[in-house]
Coordinates of C-alpha atoms in Angstrom, one line a residue:
Chain A
M1 CA -27.3 -71.7 -13.7
L2 CA -29.9 -72.6 -16.2
T3 CA -33.5 -72.0 -14.7
F4 CA -35.9 -74.5 -16.2
A5 CA -39.6 -74.7 -15.3
L6 CA -41.7 -77.3 -15.8
P7 CA -45.2 -77.9 -16.1
K8 CA -46.9 -80.0 -13.3
G9 CA -49.5 -82.6 -13.7
R10 CA -49.9 -84.9 -16.6
M11 CA -46.9 -83.7 -18.9
L12 CA -44.1 -83.8 -16.2
Q13 CA -43.6 -87.8 -17.1
T14 CA -42.9 -86.8 -20.6
C15 CA -40.6 -83.9 -19.7
L16 CA -38.7 -86.1 -17.1
K17 CA -38.2 -88.7 -19.9
L18 CA -37.2 -85.9 -22.6
L19 CA -34.7 -84.5 -20.2
E20 CA -33.2 -87.8 -19.6
E21 CA -33.2 -88.3 -23.3
M22 CA -31.0 -85.0 -23.7
H23 CA -28.8 -86.2 -20.9
M24 CA -30.0 -83.3 -18.5
P25 CA -29.5 -83.9 -15.0
C26 CA -33.0 -85.3 -13.4
K27 CA -32.4 -88.0 -11.0
K28 CA -33.3 -85.5 -7.9
I29 CA -36.4 -84.2 -9.7
E30 CA -37.6 -87.6 -10.2
K31 CA -37.2 -88.5 -6.4
R32 CA -38.8 -85.3 -5.3
G33 CA -41.2 -84.6 -2.5
R34 CA -43.5 -81.7 -2.2
E35 CA -40.5 -79.1 -3.3
L36 CA -41.3 -76.9 -6.3
V37 CA -37.4 -75.5 -6.7
I38 CA -34.9 -78.4 -7.2
E39 CA -31.2 -77.9 -7.8
E40 CA -29.0 -80.4 -9.8
E41 CA -25.9 -79.8 -10.8
Q42 CA -25.8 -76.5 -13.0
V43 CA -29.8 -76.5 -13.3
R44 CA -32.6 -75.3 -11.2
Y45 CA -35.9 -76.6 -11.8
I46 CA -38.9 -74.8 -10.9
L47 CA -42.5 -76.9 -10.9
V48 CA -45.4 -74.7 -11.9
K49 CA -49.0 -75.0 -13.1
P50 CA -48.9 -75.0 -17.0
M51 CA -50.9 -72.2 -17.4
D52 CA -48.4 -70.3 -15.5
V53 CA -45.4 -71.4 -17.3
P54 CA -44.9 -68.8 -20.2
T55 CA -45.1 -65.9 -17.5
Y56 CA -42.2 -67.3 -15.7
V57 CA -40.2 -67.4 -18.8
H58 CA -41.8 -63.9 -19.9
H59 CA -40.8 -62.4 -17.1
G60 CA -37.1 -63.8 -16.8
V61 CA -37.9 -65.6 -13.7
A62 CA -37.1 -68.8 -15.6
D63 CA -34.6 -69.1 -18.6
A64 CA -36.1 -72.1 -20.5
A65 CA -39.1 -74.3 -20.2
F66 CA -41.2 -77.2 -21.6
V67 CA -44.8 -75.7 -22.5
G68 CA -47.9 -76.9 -24.8
S69 CA -48.0 -74.6 -27.9
D70 CA -51.6 -74.3 -26.8
V71 CA -50.5 -72.6 -23.8
I72 CA -48.0 -70.2 -25.3
W73 CA -51.0 -69.3 -27.7
E74 CA -53.3 -68.7 -24.8
T75 CA -51.2 -66.8 -22.8
G76 CA -49.9 -64.4 -25.3
A77 CA -46.4 -64.1 -23.9
S78 CA -43.5 -63.2 -25.9
L79 CA -41.2 -66.1 -25.9
V80 CA -38.6 -67.7 -28.1
E81 CA -40.0 -71.2 -28.9
I82 CA -36.7 -73.1 -29.5
A83 CA -37.9 -76.5 -30.4
D84 CA -40.9 -78.2 -30.9
T85 CA -40.3 -82.1 -29.4
K86 CA -43.4 -83.6 -31.3
E87 CA -44.5 -85.0 -28.0
G88 CA -47.8 -84.8 -26.4
L89 CA -49.4 -84.4 -29.7
C90 CA -53.2 -83.5 -29.8
R91 CA -55.4 -81.1 -31.1
L92 CA -57.5 -77.9 -30.7
A93 CA -61.2 -78.1 -31.5
I94 CA -64.6 -76.9 -31.7
A95 CA -66.9 -79.7 -30.7
G96 CA -70.8 -79.6 -29.9
P97 CA -73.9 -81.8 -30.6
K98 CA -75.2 -82.9 -34.1
S99 CA -77.3 -80.0 -34.1
L100 CA -74.6 -77.1 -34.0
A101 CA -72.9 -79.0 -36.9
E102 CA -75.7 -77.8 -39.1
R103 CA -75.0 -74.1 -38.4
F104 CA -71.3 -74.8 -39.1
M105 CA -72.6 -75.8 -42.5
K106 CA -74.3 -72.8 -43.2
H107 CA -73.0 -69.3 -44.0
K108 CA -71.1 -67.7 -41.2
S109 CA -73.8 -65.2 -40.4
S110 CA -75.6 -68.1 -38.8
L111 CA -72.6 -68.5 -36.2
M112 CA -72.9 -64.9 -35.0
G113 CA -73.2 -64.7 -31.2
I114 CA -72.5 -68.6 -30.8
K115 CA -71.9 -69.3 -27.1
I116 CA -68.9 -71.2 -26.7
A117 CA -67.4 -72.4 -23.6
T118 CA -63.7 -73.1 -23.0
K119 CA -60.3 -73.0 -21.0
Y120 CA -59.2 -71.0 -23.8
P121 CA -60.8 -67.7 -24.2
R122 CA -58.0 -65.6 -26.1
I123 CA -57.9 -68.3 -28.6
T124 CA -61.4 -68.9 -29.2
K125 CA -61.7 -64.9 -29.3
Q126 CA -58.9 -65.0 -32.0
Y127 CA -59.9 -67.8 -33.9
F128 CA -63.5 -66.6 -34.6
S129 CA -62.5 -62.9 -35.0
H130 CA -60.5 -64.2 -37.8
R131 CA -63.5 -65.7 -39.4
G132 CA -65.6 -62.5 -38.9
I133 CA -67.6 -63.7 -35.8
Q134 CA -68.1 -62.5 -32.7
P135 CA -68.9 -65.2 -30.2
E136 CA -70.1 -65.4 -26.6
I137 CA -67.5 -66.8 -24.7
I138 CA -68.0 -68.4 -21.2
P139 CA -64.8 -69.1 -19.6
L140 CA -64.6 -72.4 -17.9
K141 CA -61.9 -74.1 -15.7
G142 CA -62.7 -77.7 -16.1
S143 CA -65.2 -80.4 -17.2
I144 CA -65.8 -78.0 -20.6
E145 CA -68.0 -80.8 -21.8
L146 CA -70.5 -80.2 -19.4
A147 CA -71.6 -76.8 -20.9
P148 CA -73.2 -77.6 -23.8
I149 CA -75.2 -80.9 -22.7
L150 CA -76.6 -78.5 -19.8
G151 CA -77.5 -75.5 -22.3
L152 CA -74.7 -73.4 -20.8
S153 CA -73.4 -73.4 -24.2
D154 CA -73.9 -73.8 -27.8
G155 CA -70.5 -75.5 -28.2
I156 CA -66.9 -75.8 -27.1
L157 CA -63.0 -74.9 -27.9
D158 CA -61.0 -77.7 -26.2
I159 CA -58.1 -80.0 -26.3
V160 CA -59.1 -83.3 -28.0
Q161 CA -57.0 -86.5 -28.2
T162 CA -58.6 -89.3 -28.4
G163 CA -62.1 -88.0 -28.7
E164 CA -63.1 -90.6 -26.3
T165 CA -64.8 -87.8 -23.5
L166 CA -66.5 -85.9 -26.4
R167 CA -68.2 -89.1 -27.6
A168 CA -69.4 -90.3 -24.3
N169 CA -70.8 -87.2 -23.9
G170 CA -72.5 -86.9 -27.1
L171 CA -70.5 -84.0 -28.7
H172 CA -68.7 -84.3 -32.3
V173 CA -65.4 -82.3 -33.2
L174 CA -66.9 -79.5 -35.8
E175 CA -63.8 -78.0 -36.6
E176 CA -59.8 -78.4 -36.0
V177 CA -58.4 -75.2 -34.7
A178 CA -55.0 -76.1 -34.5
Q179 CA -52.6 -79.1 -33.8
V180 CA -50.6 -79.1 -30.2
S181 CA -47.5 -80.1 -29.3
L182 CA -45.1 -79.9 -26.3
R183 CA -42.2 -77.2 -27.0
I184 CA -39.3 -75.9 -25.5
V185 CA -39.2 -72.0 -25.0
A186 CA -36.7 -69.4 -23.9
N187 CA -36.8 -66.1 -22.3
N188 CA -36.0 -63.4 -25.1
K189 CA -32.7 -62.4 -23.1
S190 CA -31.9 -65.7 -22.0
I191 CA -31.9 -67.0 -25.6
H192 CA -28.5 -64.8 -26.1
E193 CA -27.1 -65.3 -22.2
H194 CA -27.6 -69.3 -22.2
W195 CA -27.3 -70.1 -25.7
D196 CA -24.2 -72.3 -25.8
K197 CA -26.7 -74.5 -23.2
L198 CA -30.0 -73.9 -24.8
I199 CA -28.5 -74.7 -28.6
R200 CA -28.3 -78.4 -26.9
F201 CA -32.1 -78.6 -27.0
I202 CA -32.5 -78.1 -30.6
E203 CA -30.0 -80.2 -31.6
K204 CA -31.2 -83.2 -29.2
T205 CA -34.6 -82.4 -30.3
R206 CA -33.7 -83.0 -34.0
I207 CA -31.4 -86.3 -33.0
L208 CA -34.6 -87.7 -30.9
K209 CA -37.3 -87.0 -33.9
E210 CA -34.4 -88.4 -36.4
R211 CA -34.3 -91.6 -34.3
K212 CA -38.0 -91.4 -33.9
H213 CA -38.7 -91.6 -37.4
R214 CA -36.3 -94.7 -38.4
Chain B
M1 CA -58.0 -45.9 -1.2
T2 CA -56.7 -43.8 -4.2
K3 CA -56.9 -46.1 -7.4
I4 CA -55.3 -45.6 -10.8
P5 CA -56.2 -47.3 -13.7
I6 CA -55.2 -50.8 -14.3
G7 CA -51.9 -50.7 -16.4
C8 CA -50.3 -47.5 -15.0
R9 CA -47.8 -47.1 -12.4
I10 CA -46.9 -44.3 -10.1
Y11 CA -42.9 -44.0 -8.9
S12 CA -41.8 -42.3 -6.0
G13 CA -38.7 -42.7 -3.6
P14 CA -35.4 -44.5 -4.8
K15 CA -37.2 -46.1 -7.9
A16 CA -38.2 -42.5 -9.1
E17 CA -34.7 -40.9 -8.2
S18 CA -33.0 -43.8 -10.0
M19 CA -34.9 -43.5 -13.2
E20 CA -34.6 -39.7 -13.2
E21 CA -31.0 -39.8 -12.9
A22 CA -31.1 -42.9 -15.7
R23 CA -33.1 -39.9 -17.9
N24 CA -30.8 -37.2 -17.0
T25 CA -27.6 -39.2 -17.7
F26 CA -28.7 -40.1 -21.0
L27 CA -29.8 -37.0 -22.5
K28 CA -26.6 -35.1 -21.0
V29 CA -24.4 -37.8 -22.7
F30 CA -26.2 -37.7 -26.1
S31 CA -26.8 -34.0 -26.1
A32 CA -22.8 -33.7 -25.6
F33 CA -22.5 -35.7 -28.8
G34 CA -25.0 -33.1 -30.6
Y35 CA -28.1 -35.0 -30.3
K36 CA -31.1 -32.4 -29.9
V37 CA -33.6 -33.2 -26.9
F38 CA -36.8 -34.1 -28.8
C39 CA -40.3 -33.4 -26.6
P40 CA -43.2 -34.2 -28.7
S41 CA -46.9 -33.8 -28.1
T42 CA -48.5 -36.4 -26.0
I43 CA -51.6 -36.2 -27.9
Q44 CA -51.4 -36.7 -31.8
L45 CA -54.1 -36.5 -34.5
V46 CA -55.2 -40.1 -35.9
S47 CA -55.3 -38.7 -39.4
S48 CA -51.6 -38.1 -39.1
C49 CA -50.2 -41.3 -37.8
W50 CA -52.6 -43.9 -39.1
S51 CA -51.5 -44.7 -42.5
K52 CA -47.9 -44.9 -41.4
L53 CA -48.4 -47.4 -38.0
P54 CA -48.1 -51.2 -38.6
S55 CA -51.5 -53.2 -37.8
T56 CA -49.8 -54.5 -34.7
I57 CA -50.0 -50.9 -33.2
R58 CA -53.0 -49.6 -34.7
E59 CA -55.3 -52.1 -32.5
K60 CA -53.3 -50.9 -29.5
L61 CA -53.6 -47.3 -29.9
L62 CA -55.8 -45.6 -26.8
V63 CA -57.8 -42.7 -28.9
L64 CA -60.0 -39.8 -27.6
N65 CA -61.7 -36.9 -29.0
T66 CA -60.2 -33.7 -28.2
P67 CA -62.4 -30.8 -27.2
H68 CA -62.0 -29.5 -30.3
G69 CA -63.9 -32.4 -31.9
E70 CA -60.6 -34.1 -33.5
A71 CA -59.9 -37.7 -33.5
A72 CA -56.8 -38.4 -31.8
C73 CA -54.5 -40.8 -30.0
L74 CA -52.0 -41.0 -27.3
R75 CA -48.5 -41.1 -28.6
P76 CA -48.1 -44.9 -29.6
D77 CA -44.4 -44.6 -30.6
L78 CA -41.2 -42.0 -30.9
T79 CA -39.4 -43.2 -33.8
L80 CA -42.1 -42.6 -36.1
T81 CA -43.0 -39.1 -34.3
A82 CA -39.6 -38.1 -34.8
I83 CA -39.2 -38.9 -38.4
S84 CA -42.6 -37.5 -39.2
Y85 CA -41.7 -34.0 -37.2
I86 CA -38.4 -34.2 -39.1
S87 CA -39.8 -34.9 -42.9
S88 CA -41.8 -31.7 -42.5
H89 CA -39.7 -29.3 -40.4
Y90 CA -36.1 -29.9 -41.7
A91 CA -34.8 -29.4 -45.3
P92 CA -32.8 -32.1 -46.7
Q93 CA -29.4 -30.0 -46.8
E94 CA -29.6 -29.9 -42.8
R95 CA -29.5 -33.7 -42.5
P96 CA -27.7 -35.6 -40.8
L97 CA -29.9 -34.8 -37.5
R98 CA -29.5 -36.2 -34.6
I99 CA -32.2 -36.3 -31.7
C100 CA -32.9 -38.3 -28.6
Y101 CA -35.7 -38.3 -26.3
A102 CA -36.6 -39.5 -22.9
D103 CA -40.3 -39.8 -22.7
R104 CA -43.7 -42.1 -22.4
I105 CA -45.3 -43.8 -25.0
F106 CA -48.7 -45.3 -24.8
L107 CA -50.3 -48.4 -26.1
G108 CA -52.7 -51.1 -24.9
P109 CA -51.0 -54.0 -23.4
E110 CA -49.2 -56.7 -24.8
E111 CA -50.4 -60.1 -23.2
P112 CA -49.8 -61.3 -20.4
E113 CA -48.2 -57.6 -19.6
T114 CA -50.8 -54.9 -18.5
N115 CA -48.9 -51.7 -18.6
L116 CA -50.4 -49.2 -20.6
E117 CA -47.5 -46.7 -20.6
R118 CA -43.9 -47.2 -21.0
L119 CA -41.1 -44.9 -20.4
Q120 CA -38.6 -44.7 -22.9
L121 CA -34.9 -43.5 -23.4
G122 CA -34.2 -43.1 -27.2
A123 CA -31.9 -41.4 -30.3
E124 CA -32.2 -41.6 -33.8
L125 CA -29.3 -40.5 -36.4
I126 CA -31.3 -39.5 -39.6
G127 CA -29.7 -39.1 -43.0
W128 CA -25.8 -40.6 -42.5
D129 CA -24.8 -43.5 -44.8
G130 CA -22.3 -45.7 -43.9
N131 CA -21.0 -47.8 -40.6
G132 CA -19.8 -45.0 -38.9
A133 CA -23.3 -44.1 -37.7
D134 CA -24.2 -47.8 -36.2
V135 CA -21.1 -47.5 -34.4
E136 CA -21.7 -43.9 -33.2
V137 CA -25.1 -44.8 -31.5
I138 CA -23.9 -47.9 -30.2
S139 CA -20.4 -46.6 -28.6
I140 CA -22.6 -43.7 -27.2
M141 CA -25.3 -46.1 -25.9
F142 CA -22.7 -48.5 -23.9
K143 CA -21.0 -44.8 -22.3
V144 CA -24.5 -44.2 -21.1
L145 CA -24.9 -47.6 -19.5
D146 CA -21.7 -47.7 -18.2
L147 CA -22.4 -44.6 -16.5
L148 CA -25.5 -45.9 -15.2
G149 CA -23.9 -49.0 -13.9
H150 CA -24.7 -51.3 -16.4
R151 CA -21.2 -52.5 -17.2
D152 CA -21.8 -55.9 -17.7
A153 CA -25.0 -54.8 -20.4
Q154 CA -24.6 -56.6 -23.6
V155 CA -25.3 -56.0 -27.4
V156 CA -26.5 -58.5 -29.7
I157 CA -26.0 -57.8 -33.5
G158 CA -27.8 -58.9 -36.6
D159 CA -28.9 -58.2 -39.7
T160 CA -32.2 -58.3 -41.5
N161 CA -30.1 -58.3 -44.9
I162 CA -28.7 -61.1 -44.3
I163 CA -32.3 -63.1 -43.8
D164 CA -33.0 -61.3 -47.1
F165 CA -30.5 -62.7 -49.0
M166 CA -30.8 -66.3 -47.4
L167 CA -34.7 -66.2 -48.4
K168 CA -34.2 -64.5 -51.9
N169 CA -34.2 -68.0 -53.8
T170 CA -36.9 -69.4 -51.6
V171 CA -40.5 -69.9 -53.2
P172 CA -42.0 -66.5 -51.8
N173 CA -44.8 -68.4 -49.8
I174 CA -42.2 -70.6 -47.9
A175 CA -40.1 -67.7 -47.7
K176 CA -42.9 -65.7 -46.1
S177 CA -43.7 -68.5 -43.5
L178 CA -39.8 -68.7 -42.6
R179 CA -39.4 -65.1 -42.2
D180 CA -42.6 -64.8 -40.1
A181 CA -41.6 -67.6 -37.9
L182 CA -38.2 -65.7 -37.4
L183 CA -40.4 -62.6 -36.5
R184 CA -42.6 -64.6 -34.1
Q185 CA -39.3 -66.1 -32.6
S186 CA -40.5 -69.4 -33.2
L187 CA -37.3 -71.5 -34.2
A188 CA -39.6 -74.6 -33.7
E189 CA -42.4 -73.2 -36.7
Y190 CA -39.0 -72.3 -38.8
Y191 CA -37.9 -75.6 -38.7
N192 CA -41.5 -77.5 -39.1
T193 CA -41.9 -75.4 -42.0
L194 CA -38.4 -76.8 -43.4
E195 CA -39.5 -80.0 -42.8
K196 CA -42.7 -79.7 -44.4
H197 CA -41.9 -77.9 -47.6
P198 CA -39.0 -79.0 -50.0
V199 CA -36.2 -76.6 -50.4
P200 CA -33.2 -77.4 -52.4
D201 CA -30.6 -79.4 -50.5
I202 CA -28.3 -76.4 -51.4
E203 CA -30.4 -73.9 -49.8
L204 CA -31.1 -76.7 -46.9
S205 CA -28.6 -76.7 -45.4
A206 CA -27.7 -72.9 -44.9
L207 CA -31.5 -72.1 -43.7
L208 CA -31.1 -74.9 -41.0
A209 CA -27.7 -73.3 -39.9
L210 CA -29.2 -69.6 -39.9
P211 CA -31.0 -69.5 -36.3
T212 CA -27.8 -71.7 -34.9
L213 CA -25.3 -69.0 -35.8
K214 CA -25.3 -67.0 -32.2
G215 CA -22.3 -66.2 -30.3
K216 CA -19.4 -64.4 -30.0
R217 CA -17.2 -62.7 -33.3
S218 CA -15.8 -65.9 -33.8
I219 CA -19.5 -67.2 -35.1
L220 CA -18.9 -65.0 -38.3
N221 CA -16.0 -67.6 -39.4
K222 CA -18.4 -70.3 -39.1
A223 CA -21.1 -68.3 -41.1
E224 CA -18.7 -67.8 -44.0
S225 CA -18.2 -71.3 -44.2
L226 CA -21.8 -72.4 -43.6
L227 CA -23.7 -69.4 -45.8
P228 CA -23.6 -69.1 -49.4
K229 CA -21.1 -67.4 -51.0
G230 CA -22.0 -63.5 -51.2
T231 CA -23.9 -63.4 -48.0
P232 CA -24.1 -59.5 -46.9
L233 CA -21.8 -60.2 -43.7
S234 CA -19.6 -57.0 -44.3
D235 CA -21.7 -54.5 -42.2
I236 CA -22.0 -56.9 -39.4
K237 CA -18.2 -57.2 -39.5
H238 CA -17.4 -53.8 -39.6
I239 CA -19.4 -52.8 -36.9
I240 CA -18.3 -55.8 -34.5
S241 CA -14.4 -55.1 -35.4
T242 CA -14.9 -51.5 -34.4
L243 CA -16.7 -51.7 -31.4
E244 CA -13.6 -54.5 -30.6
K245 CA -11.1 -51.9 -31.1
M246 CA -13.4 -49.2 -28.9
G247 CA -12.9 -52.3 -26.1
Y248 CA -16.4 -53.6 -26.3
G249 CA -15.5 -57.2 -27.6
E250 CA -16.7 -58.7 -24.7
R251 CA -19.7 -57.1 -24.8
V252 CA -20.8 -57.5 -28.1
S253 CA -22.2 -60.9 -29.7
V254 CA -23.7 -62.2 -33.1
D255 CA -27.4 -63.5 -33.8
L256 CA -27.6 -63.9 -37.8
A257 CA -31.3 -64.8 -37.5
L258 CA -32.2 -61.7 -35.3
S259 CA -35.6 -60.2 -36.0
R260 CA -37.1 -57.2 -34.4
K261 CA -40.8 -57.2 -34.1
L262 CA -41.2 -53.8 -35.7
N263 CA -41.2 -54.8 -39.3
Y264 CA -39.7 -51.3 -40.5
Y265 CA -35.8 -52.4 -40.0
S266 CA -33.7 -52.6 -42.8
G267 CA -29.9 -53.4 -42.1
P268 CA -28.1 -54.1 -38.7
V269 CA -30.1 -54.5 -35.9
F270 CA -29.3 -55.0 -32.3
E271 CA -30.7 -56.0 -29.0
V272 CA -29.4 -55.1 -25.4
Y273 CA -29.7 -57.1 -22.4
S274 CA -28.3 -56.9 -18.7
P275 CA -27.6 -60.5 -16.7
R276 CA -29.0 -59.0 -13.9
A277 CA -32.5 -57.7 -15.6
G278 CA -35.3 -60.4 -16.5
K279 CA -36.2 -58.9 -19.8
L280 CA -34.4 -57.0 -22.6
L281 CA -33.1 -53.4 -21.7
G282 CA -34.4 -52.4 -25.8
G283 CA -33.0 -52.6 -29.1
G284 CA -32.7 -50.8 -32.2
G285 CA -31.3 -50.8 -35.6
R286 CA -31.6 -49.3 -39.2
Y287 CA -34.6 -47.9 -40.9
D288 CA -34.1 -46.7 -44.0
S289 CA -37.3 -47.8 -45.6
L290 CA -39.4 -46.4 -43.0
L291 CA -37.6 -43.1 -44.1
S292 CA -38.6 -43.5 -47.5
S293 CA -42.2 -43.4 -46.7
Y294 CA -41.8 -40.2 -45.3
G295 CA -40.6 -39.1 -48.4
I296 CA -36.8 -38.8 -47.1
I297 CA -34.0 -40.4 -48.7
G298 CA -31.2 -42.1 -46.9
Q299 CA -30.1 -44.3 -44.3
A300 CA -31.2 -44.0 -40.4
I301 CA -30.2 -45.4 -37.2
G302 CA -31.9 -45.5 -33.9
F303 CA -33.0 -47.5 -30.4
A304 CA -35.0 -47.4 -27.7
L305 CA -34.1 -48.4 -24.1
D306 CA -37.0 -49.2 -21.4
L307 CA -36.3 -46.7 -18.8
E308 CA -38.1 -48.7 -16.0
E309 CA -36.1 -52.1 -16.9
I310 CA -32.8 -49.9 -16.3
A311 CA -33.9 -48.2 -13.3
L312 CA -35.3 -51.6 -11.8
V313 CA -31.6 -53.0 -12.0
K314 CA -29.5 -50.0 -11.2
E315 CA -31.4 -48.2 -8.0
T316 CA -29.7 -45.1 -6.9
K317 CA -27.8 -45.8 -3.6
I318 CA -30.1 -43.4 -1.3
G319 CA -28.4 -41.8 1.9
S320 CA -24.9 -41.7 1.1
N321 CA -24.7 -38.5 -0.4
S322 CA -27.9 -37.2 1.5
I323 CA -27.8 -34.6 4.5
M324 CA -30.5 -33.4 6.9
I325 CA -30.1 -30.1 8.3
W326 CA -31.6 -29.5 11.6
S327 CA -32.5 -25.9 11.8
G328 CA -33.3 -25.9 15.6
K329 CA -33.6 -22.7 16.8
T330 CA -31.4 -21.1 14.4
P331 CA -32.8 -18.2 11.8
P332 CA -34.1 -19.8 8.4
E333 CA -31.5 -18.0 6.7
V334 CA -28.8 -19.4 8.5
A335 CA -29.8 -22.9 7.9
M336 CA -30.5 -22.1 4.5
T337 CA -27.1 -20.6 4.0
R338 CA -25.6 -24.1 5.1
A339 CA -27.7 -25.9 2.6
D340 CA -26.8 -23.8 -0.2
L341 CA -23.2 -24.5 0.7
L342 CA -23.9 -28.2 0.8
T343 CA -25.9 -28.0 -2.2
D344 CA -23.2 -26.3 -4.3
K345 CA -20.6 -29.1 -3.6
G346 CA -22.8 -31.6 -4.9
F347 CA -24.8 -33.0 -1.9
N348 CA -28.4 -33.4 -1.3
V349 CA -30.2 -31.6 1.6
E350 CA -33.4 -32.0 3.4
L351 CA -34.3 -29.1 6.0
S352 CA -35.7 -30.1 9.1
W353 CA -37.5 -27.2 11.0
T354 CA -38.5 -29.0 14.3
E355 CA -37.4 -27.8 17.1
N356 CA -36.9 -31.3 18.6
R357 CA -33.1 -32.6 18.2
Q358 CA -34.1 -36.3 18.6
H359 CA -37.3 -35.8 16.4
S360 CA -35.1 -34.4 13.3
I361 CA -32.4 -37.3 14.1
D362 CA -35.0 -40.1 14.2
L363 CA -36.4 -38.8 10.6
A364 CA -32.8 -38.5 9.3
K365 CA -32.6 -42.4 10.4
R366 CA -36.2 -43.4 8.7
R367 CA -34.7 -41.5 5.5
K368 CA -31.6 -43.7 5.9
Y369 CA -29.6 -40.5 5.4
K370 CA -25.9 -41.0 6.3
W371 CA -25.4 -37.3 7.7
W372 CA -27.3 -34.9 10.1
L373 CA -26.1 -31.4 10.5
N374 CA -26.6 -29.0 13.6
A375 CA -27.2 -25.7 11.6
L376 CA -26.4 -23.7 14.7
T377 CA -23.0 -25.5 15.8
S378 CA -22.1 -26.2 12.2
K379 CA -21.2 -29.8 13.3
I380 CA -22.0 -32.7 11.3
Y381 CA -22.7 -36.5 12.6
D382 CA -22.2 -39.5 10.7
L383 CA -25.3 -41.6 11.7
E384 CA -23.7 -45.0 10.9
E385 CA -20.2 -44.6 12.4
K386 CA -21.9 -42.3 15.3
E387 CA -18.8 -39.7 14.8
E388 CA -19.0 -36.0 14.9
H389 CA -16.9 -33.5 12.6
E390 CA -16.9 -29.4 12.1
L391 CA -18.2 -28.9 9.0
I392 CA -15.6 -27.0 7.2
E393 CA -13.1 -29.9 8.1
W394 CA -15.4 -32.5 7.1
L395 CA -16.1 -30.7 3.8
G396 CA -12.3 -30.5 3.0
K397 CA -12.0 -34.2 3.8
E398 CA -14.9 -35.1 1.7
Q399 CA -13.8 -33.0 -1.4
E400 CA -10.2 -34.7 -1.3
T401 CA -12.0 -38.0 -1.2
C402 CA -13.8 -37.1 -4.3

């Protein structure tokens, strides 16, 4: 039995579509009620919060999972990234009001102590540390764009898809931190134990990508 | 409430017993094969270890100042400690050296973990060239795992020389990206790098195939047809075929892209897992280049197992071998004589000094002991089956069963 963790929320539909394209059994999960554990043929699916997916895989509760590359980086979990689905494409970026853009154009010393509101404190710390800047991090759970508008922070580090929410709140992308996409990951032990099943994900992801490029 | 620091744990009861059993079995078996038990200092000087530690360990050191004003740290790694000791305490002609240990290491947590200390079982064979060393270490490790009830534990073997060979003609910065991706265990980044950067077709097909070459021995035949001529597969083939001859064939598999996190490995590497544990039990490999950094010429192979993971899966079956001895109104020396008799025969005992018979029986049940002995009458009761036996007769039967 292969245990597969799926992120609840907006990425779930994309994951189900991918499972279907990879010929994985997923009829029951499409018709699910409020259950969080669904078994179908030789696969057990568990539905968890996106930020918790790496934890389930890291501890071996789930053998494999779909998870965003931003979440993998933020949790720091030790996982095997077996394939990049190239779905759920977006980017992690630093954004802020125009006035902040000037500080980003000056010497890095002008950014020392910059206040950044974010759902990604670990990424923020690492990103600025690598540039020799110590930021003041304000961890928030949502509506990050509010923080600089109300003076809680100088800027934000967050996911940007179309940039419309930023524009609507008078914010601009100042720096791109990383490209984000949906990855298929596996537990360090499961990669050996279930390789015969997991290799299908690499092969089928490649086939799907090639089909897309045609 | 008595709190302990975040990331530390206290073990007691069956878990502690199971860990102690694993520790003793490990050291006993390796000692029988000539491995000397090594007990290093928990506190080390930063100045002695700093230059040899990889940056990933340096940034997680737990540092302190000794009352003597010396900058020190809690021991972060046992292999480095052992090699450092051997390099300065043994003459070259004394090699090969074999050491084993069961001790703690202390490091800042690797997210999302919080633990600051880990208990490791490990062994190192230093200064012997050839595949015999790899097979020796792996097969004794199997022996220990079997004794501890991990008869389903599996070993996955790779070889860093294969990855080096595959990347030797690749443009250096692309080779570095590919190597880093394998070290980070990101096949997604590995394939993304191959997609983005032009690699000659002749190399591309082999590089694409490399991470998929995992599985049982037959995968080596596939590797021979897919990988370029001259790929150094002989070491891994020899190790696997020898382990097969020793009866471990079903428990060994291959992963030709296997990279261990610590970058001091320079030859065959391996990881150990149990289908019943959520995480790897441990791993190891050859580390010739680490030796040379300490001025030792030759090869070494070593491994470490996570004692907690091993004990987590296999917990000692409590009670079946334990006897509560009720002294009642018998003099203590009589109860102690009974206890000596039973412990000499290999049983675990607990003495119950209460005068209340029922209290003593109730305590034995709470402890989940199977047996309760009345020291005065020398009658032993099976608390599960509710049967009574004469101690001497019962001992005779038990010995026969054993």
